[in-house]
Amino acid sequence: NAGVTQTPKFQVLKTGQSMTLQCAQDMNHNSMYWYRQDPGMGLRLIYYSASEGTTDKGEVPNGYNVSRLNKREFSLRLESAAPSQTSVYFCASSDPLAGLTDTQYFGPGTRLTVL
Amino acid sequence: AQSVTQLGSHVSVSEGALVLLRCNYSSSVPPYLFWYVQYPNQGLQLLLKYTSAATLVKGINGFEAEFKKSETSFHLTKPSAHMSDAAEYFCAVDHGSSNTGKLIFGQGTTLQVKP
């Protein structure tokens, strides 16, 4: 099993450009999450999807959109990138229905720089 | 609302010394608590989790944490630090919403291990 995979690993954008970060998991998990990690701020939840066909905002959703394409895939889109979106982005998945709260499994991250 | 505070953004210990990383939480319901570790340029991986079965939780790589309800704490310890323990450590608490699996992360503590 590959676990959680993310593409691309690195990306440099100019202000105003758009891009989509891809995430896929092969663990048959119901829930998927997108976080951003900034120095000194831990991980902050951008969006999550509790199950296929549903998405909800997290703590910092402004400037982002998501799509839960199917049970395996959860993409994050930046429509018009801004320097404030320079960050490391992590995708994670879990299966909270398997227990009251289950472990989240993380991808390796995407390092995004917006100039 | 649930929240997590990690005391100390940087902790430095000598190889072979005790490791103590502090985490305090607030939660309106009995919490589920997690410690994750992030090695340089990698995603997060689970060290251990507390789900009310036992107050002393043992994790991977010799780490353990004790849930103390009276102190609202979940500190991470390891009796003897190894150079390979150098990483960033995150404490997290479940959001409290049923069946979403959402976690709230602390700001992180960077552990430095000196030879």
mmCIF file of C-alpha atoms in Angstrom:
data_model
loop_
_atom_site.group_PDB
_atom_site.id
_atom_site.type_symbol
_atom_site.label_atom_id
_atom_site.label_comp_id
_atom_site.label_asym_id
_atom_site.label_seq_id
_atom_site.Cartn_x
_atom_site.Cartn_y
_atom_site.Cartn_z
ATOM 1 C CA ASN A 1 0.000 0.000 0.000
ATOM 2 C CA ALA A 2 1.292 3.465 -0.907
ATOM 3 C CA GLY A 3 -0.749 5.132 1.868
ATOM 4 C CA VAL A 4 -1.350 8.822 1.127
ATOM 5 C CA THR A 5 0.302 10.289 -1.950
ATOM 6 C CA GLN A 6 0.514 13.938 -2.969
ATOM 7 C CA THR A 7 1.532 15.650 -6.179
ATOM 8 C CA PRO A 8 3.454 17.751 -6.881
ATOM 9 C CA LYS A 9 6.190 17.728 -4.214
ATOM 10 C CA PHE A 10 7.326 21.268 -5.036
ATOM 11 C CA GLN A 11 5.714 24.147 -6.892
ATOM 12 C CA VAL A 12 6.540 27.779 -7.540
ATOM 13 C CA LEU A 13 3.740 30.069 -8.689
ATOM 14 C CA LYS A 14 3.444 33.721 -9.549
ATOM 15 C CA THR A 15 0.808 35.841 -7.830
ATOM 16 C CA GLY A 16 -2.541 35.324 -9.520
ATOM 17 C CA GLN A 17 -1.777 31.934 -11.042
ATOM 18 C CA SER A 18 -3.938 28.947 -10.261
ATOM 19 C CA MET A 19 -3.079 25.366 -9.485
ATOM 20 C CA THR A 20 -4.491 22.161 -8.077
ATOM 21 C CA LEU A 21 -2.816 19.988 -5.478
ATOM 22 C CA GLN A 22 -3.666 16.329 -5.819
ATOM 23 C CA CYS A 23 -4.071 13.793 -3.021
ATOM 24 C CA ALA A 24 -4.956 10.119 -3.142
ATOM 25 C CA GLN A 25 -5.199 7.380 -0.519
ATOM 26 C CA ASP A 26 -5.432 3.628 -0.952
ATOM 27 C CA MET A 27 -6.581 2.696 2.559
ATOM 28 C CA ASN A 28 -10.313 2.900 1.822
ATOM 29 C CA HIS A 29 -10.692 5.720 4.355
ATOM 30 C CA ASN A 30 -13.867 7.734 4.504
ATOM 31 C CA SER A 31 -12.396 11.015 5.744
ATOM 32 C CA MET A 32 -9.777 13.181 4.095
ATOM 33 C CA TYR A 33 -8.208 16.490 5.115
ATOM 34 C CA TRP A 34 -6.101 19.327 3.781
ATOM 35 C CA TYR A 35 -3.776 21.221 6.144
ATOM 36 C CA ARG A 36 -1.259 23.969 5.770
ATOM 37 C CA GLN A 37 1.844 24.148 7.922
ATOM 38 C CA ASP A 38 3.538 27.458 8.667
ATOM 39 C CA PRO A 39 6.454 28.027 11.066
ATOM 40 C CA GLY A 40 5.322 28.408 14.663
ATOM 41 C CA MET A 41 1.670 27.794 13.829
ATOM 42 C CA GLY A 42 1.403 24.024 13.734
ATOM 43 C CA LEU A 43 -1.015 22.524 11.256
ATOM 44 C CA ARG A 44 -4.188 24.378 10.392
ATOM 45 C CA LEU A 45 -7.111 22.663 8.741
ATOM 46 C CA ILE A 46 -8.144 24.177 5.416
ATOM 47 C CA TYR A 47 -10.949 21.838 4.330
ATOM 48 C CA TYR A 48 -12.041 18.337 5.112
ATOM 49 C CA SER A 49 -14.304 15.708 3.670
ATOM 50 C CA ALA A 50 -16.013 13.427 6.149
ATOM 51 C CA SER A 51 -17.187 11.097 3.401
ATOM 52 C CA GLU A 52 -17.392 10.839 -0.362
ATOM 53 C CA GLY A 53 -19.612 13.605 -1.711
ATOM 54 C CA THR A 54 -19.265 15.949 1.266
ATOM 55 C CA THR A 55 -16.822 18.734 2.010
ATOM 56 C CA ASP A 56 -16.661 21.305 4.801
ATOM 57 C CA LYS A 57 -14.586 24.317 5.698
ATOM 58 C CA GLY A 58 -11.893 24.101 8.303
ATOM 59 C CA GLU A 59 -10.090 26.847 10.155
ATOM 60 C CA VAL A 60 -8.508 28.683 7.176
ATOM 61 C CA PRO A 61 -10.581 28.056 4.001
ATOM 62 C CA ASN A 62 -10.323 31.492 2.349
ATOM 63 C CA GLY A 63 -8.629 31.396 -1.052
ATOM 64 C CA TYR A 64 -9.065 27.637 -1.478
ATOM 65 C CA ASN A 65 -11.549 25.224 -2.970
ATOM 66 C CA VAL A 66 -11.690 21.442 -2.758
ATOM 67 C CA SER A 67 -13.164 18.530 -4.639
ATOM 68 C CA ARG A 68 -13.771 15.041 -3.303
ATOM 69 C CA LEU A 69 -13.566 13.339 -6.654
ATOM 70 C CA ASN A 70 -14.263 9.859 -5.306
ATOM 71 C CA LYS A 71 -13.457 7.947 -2.150
ATOM 72 C CA ARG A 72 -9.739 7.845 -2.993
ATOM 73 C CA GLU A 73 -9.051 11.383 -4.194
ATOM 74 C CA PHE A 74 -9.322 14.815 -2.602
ATOM 75 C CA SER A 75 -7.909 17.820 -4.446
ATOM 76 C CA LEU A 76 -7.156 21.359 -3.257
ATOM 77 C CA ARG A 77 -7.354 24.266 -5.685
ATOM 78 C CA LEU A 78 -5.883 27.731 -5.444
ATOM 79 C CA GLU A 79 -7.810 29.887 -7.901
ATOM 80 C CA SER A 80 -5.624 33.003 -7.657
ATOM 81 C CA ALA A 81 -2.478 32.390 -5.657
ATOM 82 C CA ALA A 82 -1.205 34.999 -3.201
ATOM 83 C CA PRO A 83 2.144 35.235 -1.387
ATOM 84 C CA SER A 84 0.300 34.533 1.888
ATOM 85 C CA GLN A 85 -0.420 31.048 0.547
ATOM 86 C CA THR A 86 3.270 30.179 0.533
ATOM 87 C CA SER A 87 3.306 27.162 2.812
ATOM 88 C CA VAL A 88 3.697 23.418 3.080
ATOM 89 C CA TYR A 89 0.449 21.611 2.350
ATOM 90 C CA PHE A 90 -0.377 18.213 3.797
ATOM 91 C CA CYS A 91 -3.153 15.851 2.901
ATOM 92 C CA ALA A 92 -4.309 13.258 5.428
ATOM 93 C CA SER A 93 -6.902 10.542 5.677
ATOM 94 C CA SER A 94 -8.581 8.597 8.445
ATOM 95 C CA ASP A 95 -11.511 6.355 9.080
ATOM 96 C CA PRO A 96 -13.271 7.776 12.160
ATOM 97 C CA LEU A 97 -16.216 5.484 11.628
ATOM 98 C CA ALA A 98 -13.874 2.572 12.362
ATOM 99 C CA GLY A 99 -13.570 3.853 15.916
ATOM 100 C CA LEU A 100 -14.643 6.988 17.714
ATOM 101 C CA THR A 101 -11.538 8.803 16.544
ATOM 102 C CA ASP A 102 -8.973 7.051 14.469
ATOM 103 C CA THR A 103 -5.432 7.836 13.458
ATOM 104 C CA GLN A 104 -4.828 10.290 10.647
ATOM 105 C CA TYR A 105 -2.289 9.222 8.037
ATOM 106 C CA PHE A 106 -0.351 11.964 6.306
ATOM 107 C CA GLY A 107 1.120 12.397 2.861
ATOM 108 C CA PRO A 108 4.677 13.682 2.337
ATOM 109 C CA GLY A 109 3.575 17.266 1.660
ATOM 110 C CA THR A 110 3.701 19.833 -1.137
ATOM 111 C CA ARG A 111 6.008 22.806 -0.730
ATOM 112 C CA LEU A 112 4.414 25.791 -2.446
ATOM 113 C CA THR A 113 6.047 29.159 -3.001
ATOM 114 C CA VAL A 114 4.056 32.073 -4.384
ATOM 115 C CA LEU A 115 6.160 34.940 -5.700
ATOM 116 C CA ALA B 1 -14.081 24.399 22.214
ATOM 117 C CA GLN B 2 -11.096 22.095 22.167
ATOM 118 C CA SER B 3 -7.589 23.539 22.083
ATOM 119 C CA VAL B 4 -3.997 22.429 22.581
ATOM 120 C CA THR B 5 -0.998 24.295 23.990
ATOM 121 C CA GLN B 6 2.533 23.016 23.702
ATOM 122 C CA LEU B 7 4.889 24.680 26.160
ATOM 123 C CA GLY B 8 8.228 25.446 24.571
ATOM 124 C CA SER B 9 8.720 25.749 20.832
ATOM 125 C CA HIS B 10 12.277 24.405 21.139
ATOM 126 C CA VAL B 11 13.679 21.839 23.547
ATOM 127 C CA SER B 12 17.330 20.836 23.603
ATOM 128 C CA VAL B 13 18.661 17.765 25.412
ATOM 129 C CA SER B 14 21.895 15.810 25.430
ATOM 130 C CA GLU B 15 22.014 12.331 24.005
ATOM 131 C CA GLY B 16 21.027 9.884 26.745
ATOM 132 C CA ALA B 17 19.090 12.488 28.759
ATOM 133 C CA LEU B 18 15.400 12.458 29.586
ATOM 134 C CA VAL B 19 13.069 13.927 26.991
ATOM 135 C CA LEU B 20 10.002 15.809 28.270
ATOM 136 C CA LEU B 21 7.702 17.608 25.846
ATOM 137 C CA ARG B 22 4.733 19.344 27.398
ATOM 138 C CA CYS B 23 1.166 19.432 26.134
ATOM 139 C CA ASN B 24 -1.928 20.866 27.814
ATOM 140 C CA TYR B 25 -5.392 20.657 26.364
ATOM 141 C CA SER B 26 -8.821 22.045 26.931
ATOM 142 C CA SER B 27 -11.850 20.034 26.043
ATOM 143 C CA SER B 28 -15.518 20.147 26.905
ATOM 144 C CA VAL B 29 -15.845 16.395 26.486
ATOM 145 C CA PRO B 30 -13.534 13.485 27.336
ATOM 146 C CA PRO B 31 -10.766 13.955 24.815
ATOM 147 C CA TYR B 32 -8.870 11.724 22.478
ATOM 148 C CA LEU B 33 -5.237 12.878 22.417
ATOM 149 C CA PHE B 34 -2.407 12.238 19.994
ATOM 150 C CA TRP B 35 1.305 12.823 19.616
ATOM 151 C CA TYR B 36 2.717 12.988 16.103
ATOM 152 C CA VAL B 37 6.337 13.292 14.996
ATOM 153 C CA GLN B 38 7.622 15.010 11.867
ATOM 154 C CA TYR B 39 11.135 14.292 10.659
ATOM 155 C CA PRO B 40 12.748 16.865 8.357
ATOM 156 C CA ASN B 41 11.040 17.151 4.976
ATOM 157 C CA GLN B 42 8.515 14.438 5.766
ATOM 158 C CA GLY B 43 4.867 14.170 6.686
ATOM 159 C CA LEU B 44 3.597 13.501 10.186
ATOM 160 C CA GLN B 45 3.451 10.031 11.648
ATOM 161 C CA LEU B 46 1.674 8.839 14.764
ATOM 162 C CA LEU B 47 3.751 8.266 17.901
ATOM 163 C CA LEU B 48 0.922 7.330 20.243
ATOM 164 C CA LYS B 49 -2.687 8.070 21.076
ATOM 165 C CA TYR B 50 -4.914 8.140 24.139
ATOM 166 C CA THR B 51 -8.455 6.902 23.737
ATOM 167 C CA SER B 52 -9.419 6.393 27.417
ATOM 168 C CA ALA B 53 -8.340 2.754 27.671
ATOM 169 C CA ALA B 54 -5.321 3.464 29.919
ATOM 170 C CA THR B 55 -3.837 6.698 31.247
ATOM 171 C CA LEU B 56 -0.235 5.688 30.468
ATOM 172 C CA VAL B 57 0.172 5.190 26.762
ATOM 173 C CA LYS B 58 3.211 3.616 25.165
ATOM 174 C CA GLY B 59 4.160 4.484 21.622
ATOM 175 C CA ILE B 60 6.829 3.778 19.076
ATOM 176 C CA ASN B 61 10.562 4.419 19.506
ATOM 177 C CA GLY B 62 10.402 4.240 23.319
ATOM 178 C CA PHE B 63 8.106 7.226 23.798
ATOM 179 C CA GLU B 64 5.237 7.286 26.244
ATOM 180 C CA ALA B 65 2.698 9.817 27.479
ATOM 181 C CA GLU B 66 0.516 10.023 30.551
ATOM 182 C CA PHE B 67 -2.991 11.441 30.508
ATOM 183 C CA LYS B 68 -3.647 13.492 33.653
ATOM 184 C CA LYS B 69 -7.202 14.730 33.751
ATOM 185 C CA SER B 70 -6.681 16.847 36.886
ATOM 186 C CA GLU B 71 -3.871 18.741 35.176
ATOM 187 C CA THR B 72 -5.399 18.612 31.661
ATOM 188 C CA SER B 73 -2.020 17.442 30.451
ATOM 189 C CA PHE B 74 -0.646 14.819 28.095
ATOM 190 C CA HIS B 75 3.137 15.216 28.310
ATOM 191 C CA LEU B 76 5.423 13.114 26.119
ATOM 192 C CA THR B 77 8.492 11.479 27.645
ATOM 193 C CA LYS B 78 11.380 9.229 26.708
ATOM 194 C CA PRO B 79 13.916 8.080 29.305
ATOM 195 C CA SER B 80 16.983 8.365 27.090
ATOM 196 C CA ALA B 81 17.246 10.578 24.024
ATOM 197 C CA HIS B 82 18.832 9.332 20.840
ATOM 198 C CA MET B 83 20.210 11.446 18.023
ATOM 199 C CA SER B 84 17.535 10.034 15.736
ATOM 200 C CA ASP B 85 14.814 11.593 17.958
ATOM 201 C CA ALA B 86 15.642 15.051 16.627
ATOM 202 C CA ALA B 87 12.399 16.140 14.956
ATOM 203 C CA GLU B 88 9.322 18.290 15.433
ATOM 204 C CA TYR B 89 6.610 16.923 17.708
ATOM 205 C CA PHE B 90 2.950 17.851 17.619
ATOM 206 C CA CYS B 91 0.281 17.247 20.214
ATOM 207 C CA ALA B 92 -3.301 17.065 18.936
ATOM 208 C CA VAL B 93 -6.794 16.691 20.353
ATOM 209 C CA ASP B 94 -9.860 15.488 18.524
ATOM 210 C CA HIS B 95 -12.275 18.222 17.583
ATOM 211 C CA GLY B 96 -15.123 16.682 19.503
ATOM 212 C CA SER B 97 -17.511 16.539 16.570
ATOM 213 C CA SER B 98 -18.775 13.032 16.100
ATOM 214 C CA ASN B 99 -17.449 10.982 13.242
ATOM 215 C CA THR B 100 -15.524 13.675 11.374
ATOM 216 C CA GLY B 101 -12.106 12.715 12.707
ATOM 217 C CA LYS B 102 -11.013 16.356 12.810
ATOM 218 C CA LEU B 103 -7.969 17.124 14.942
ATOM 219 C CA ILE B 104 -6.706 20.346 16.478
ATOM 220 C CA PHE B 105 -2.920 20.578 16.557
ATOM 221 C CA GLY B 106 -0.613 22.425 18.883
ATOM 222 C CA GLN B 107 2.070 24.735 17.542
ATOM 223 C CA GLY B 108 4.749 22.069 17.673
ATOM 224 C CA THR B 109 7.973 21.570 19.637
ATOM 225 C CA THR B 110 11.302 21.114 17.916
ATOM 226 C CA LEU B 111 13.512 18.654 19.752
ATOM 227 C CA GLN B 112 17.255 19.077 19.353
ATOM 228 C CA VAL B 113 19.520 16.275 20.593
ATOM 229 C CA LYS B 114 23.133 17.226 21.251
ATOM 230 C CA PRO B 115 25.934 14.651 21.153
#
